[in-house]
Coordinates of C-alpha atoms in Angstrom, one line a residue:
E29 CA -27.6 14.6 -8.5
E30 CA -27.4 11.0 -7.2
H31 CA -26.3 8.4 -9.7
P32 CA -29.1 5.8 -10.5
E33 CA -27.1 3.1 -8.7
G34 CA -26.0 5.5 -5.9
I35 CA -22.4 5.5 -7.1
C36 CA -20.7 7.7 -9.7
K37 CA -16.9 7.0 -10.0
K38 CA -16.2 10.6 -11.1
E39 CA -18.2 12.4 -8.5
G40 CA -18.6 9.9 -5.6
F41 CA -22.0 9.1 -4.1
L42 CA -24.6 10.6 -1.8
C43 CA -24.9 9.3 1.7
G44 CA -27.8 11.1 3.3
D45 CA -27.1 14.7 2.7
K46 CA -23.3 14.3 2.3
M47 CA -21.4 13.8 -0.9
I48 CA -18.7 11.1 -0.5
I49 CA -15.9 11.6 -2.9
Y50 CA -13.5 8.8 -3.8
T51 CA -9.9 9.9 -4.2
M52 CA -6.9 7.8 -5.0
T53 CA -3.6 8.8 -3.6
K54 CA -0.9 7.9 -6.1
G55 CA 1.4 5.3 -4.7
R56 CA 5.0 6.3 -3.9
K57 CA 8.1 4.3 -3.1
T58 CA 8.6 3.5 0.6
T59 CA 11.5 1.9 2.4
W60 CA 11.1 -1.1 4.7
N61 CA 11.9 1.1 7.7
E62 CA 9.3 3.7 6.6
R63 CA 6.6 1.0 6.3
I64 CA 7.4 -0.1 9.8
Q65 CA 7.2 3.5 11.0
I66 CA 3.8 4.0 9.2
V67 CA 2.4 0.8 10.7
L68 CA 3.5 1.6 14.2
N69 CA 2.1 5.1 13.9
C70 CA -1.3 3.7 12.7
L71 CA -1.4 1.2 15.5
G72 CA -0.5 3.9 18.0
N73 CA -3.4 6.0 16.8
G74 CA -6.1 3.3 17.2
K75 CA -5.8 2.1 13.6
D76 CA -6.7 5.4 12.1
Y77 CA -5.9 4.4 8.6
K78 CA -7.2 7.6 7.0
K79 CA -5.1 9.9 9.2
T80 CA -2.0 7.8 8.8
A81 CA -2.5 7.7 5.0
E82 CA -2.8 11.5 4.8
T83 CA 0.2 12.0 7.2
Y84 CA 2.5 9.9 5.1
E85 CA 1.0 10.6 1.7
V86 CA 0.2 7.0 0.9
S87 CA -3.2 5.4 0.2
Y88 CA -5.6 4.2 2.8
Q89 CA -5.6 0.8 1.2
Q90 CA -1.8 0.5 1.4
V91 CA -1.8 1.4 5.1
Y92 CA -4.5 -1.1 5.7
Q93 CA -2.5 -3.9 3.9
W94 CA 0.7 -3.0 5.7
V95 CA -1.0 -3.2 9.1
K96 CA -2.6 -6.5 8.2
K97 CA 0.7 -7.9 7.1
Y98 CA 2.5 -6.6 10.2
E99 CA -0.1 -8.2 12.5
N100 CA 0.2 -11.6 10.7
G101 CA 4.0 -11.7 10.2
G102 CA 5.8 -8.9 12.0
E103 CA 8.3 -6.5 10.5
E104 CA 9.7 -9.2 8.1
A105 CA 6.2 -9.3 6.4
L106 CA 6.7 -5.6 5.4
K107 CA 9.7 -6.4 3.2
D108 CA 9.2 -6.0 -0.6
K109 CA 9.6 -9.5 -1.9
R110 CA 9.3 -8.6 -5.6
V111 CA 12.2 -9.5 -7.8
R112 CA 13.4 -6.8 -10.1
K113 CA 15.5 -7.3 -13.3
K114 CA 18.3 -5.2 -11.7
D115 CA 18.3 -7.6 -8.6
V116 CA 18.5 -10.6 -10.9
A117 CA 21.4 -9.1 -12.9
V118 CA 23.4 -8.3 -9.8
K119 CA 22.9 -11.8 -8.3
Y120 CA 23.3 -13.9 -11.5
G121 CA 25.3 -11.6 -13.8
S122 CA 24.5 -11.9 -17.4
S123 CA 24.2 -15.7 -17.3
K124 CA 20.6 -16.5 -18.2
K125 CA 21.5 -20.2 -17.6
A126 CA 22.6 -19.5 -14.0
Y127 CA 19.3 -17.6 -13.3
L128 CA 17.1 -20.3 -14.8
S129 CA 18.8 -23.1 -12.9
A130 CA 18.3 -21.1 -9.6
I131 CA 14.6 -20.9 -10.0

């Protein structure tokens, strides 16, 4: 049965006579080289985000974002720029003062 607003997050929604189901692929860790490979595969397949996401077991949204980043900034844009506690500890040691003066 169709949801009053046409959308039901648990079941999806009706589009004509087809039920469209929303599924979310759980994110997984990828390397920089893997992200490059995924993007190049997607671009080589006419930007078929869905097929690429299924092939590499990542989300459609993630493939879309990686392609967009790649088109705007090349391979460097696909690098993970988040800072992790481990990275900070390796770079600055246990000195909180050295870390704080660097930021």
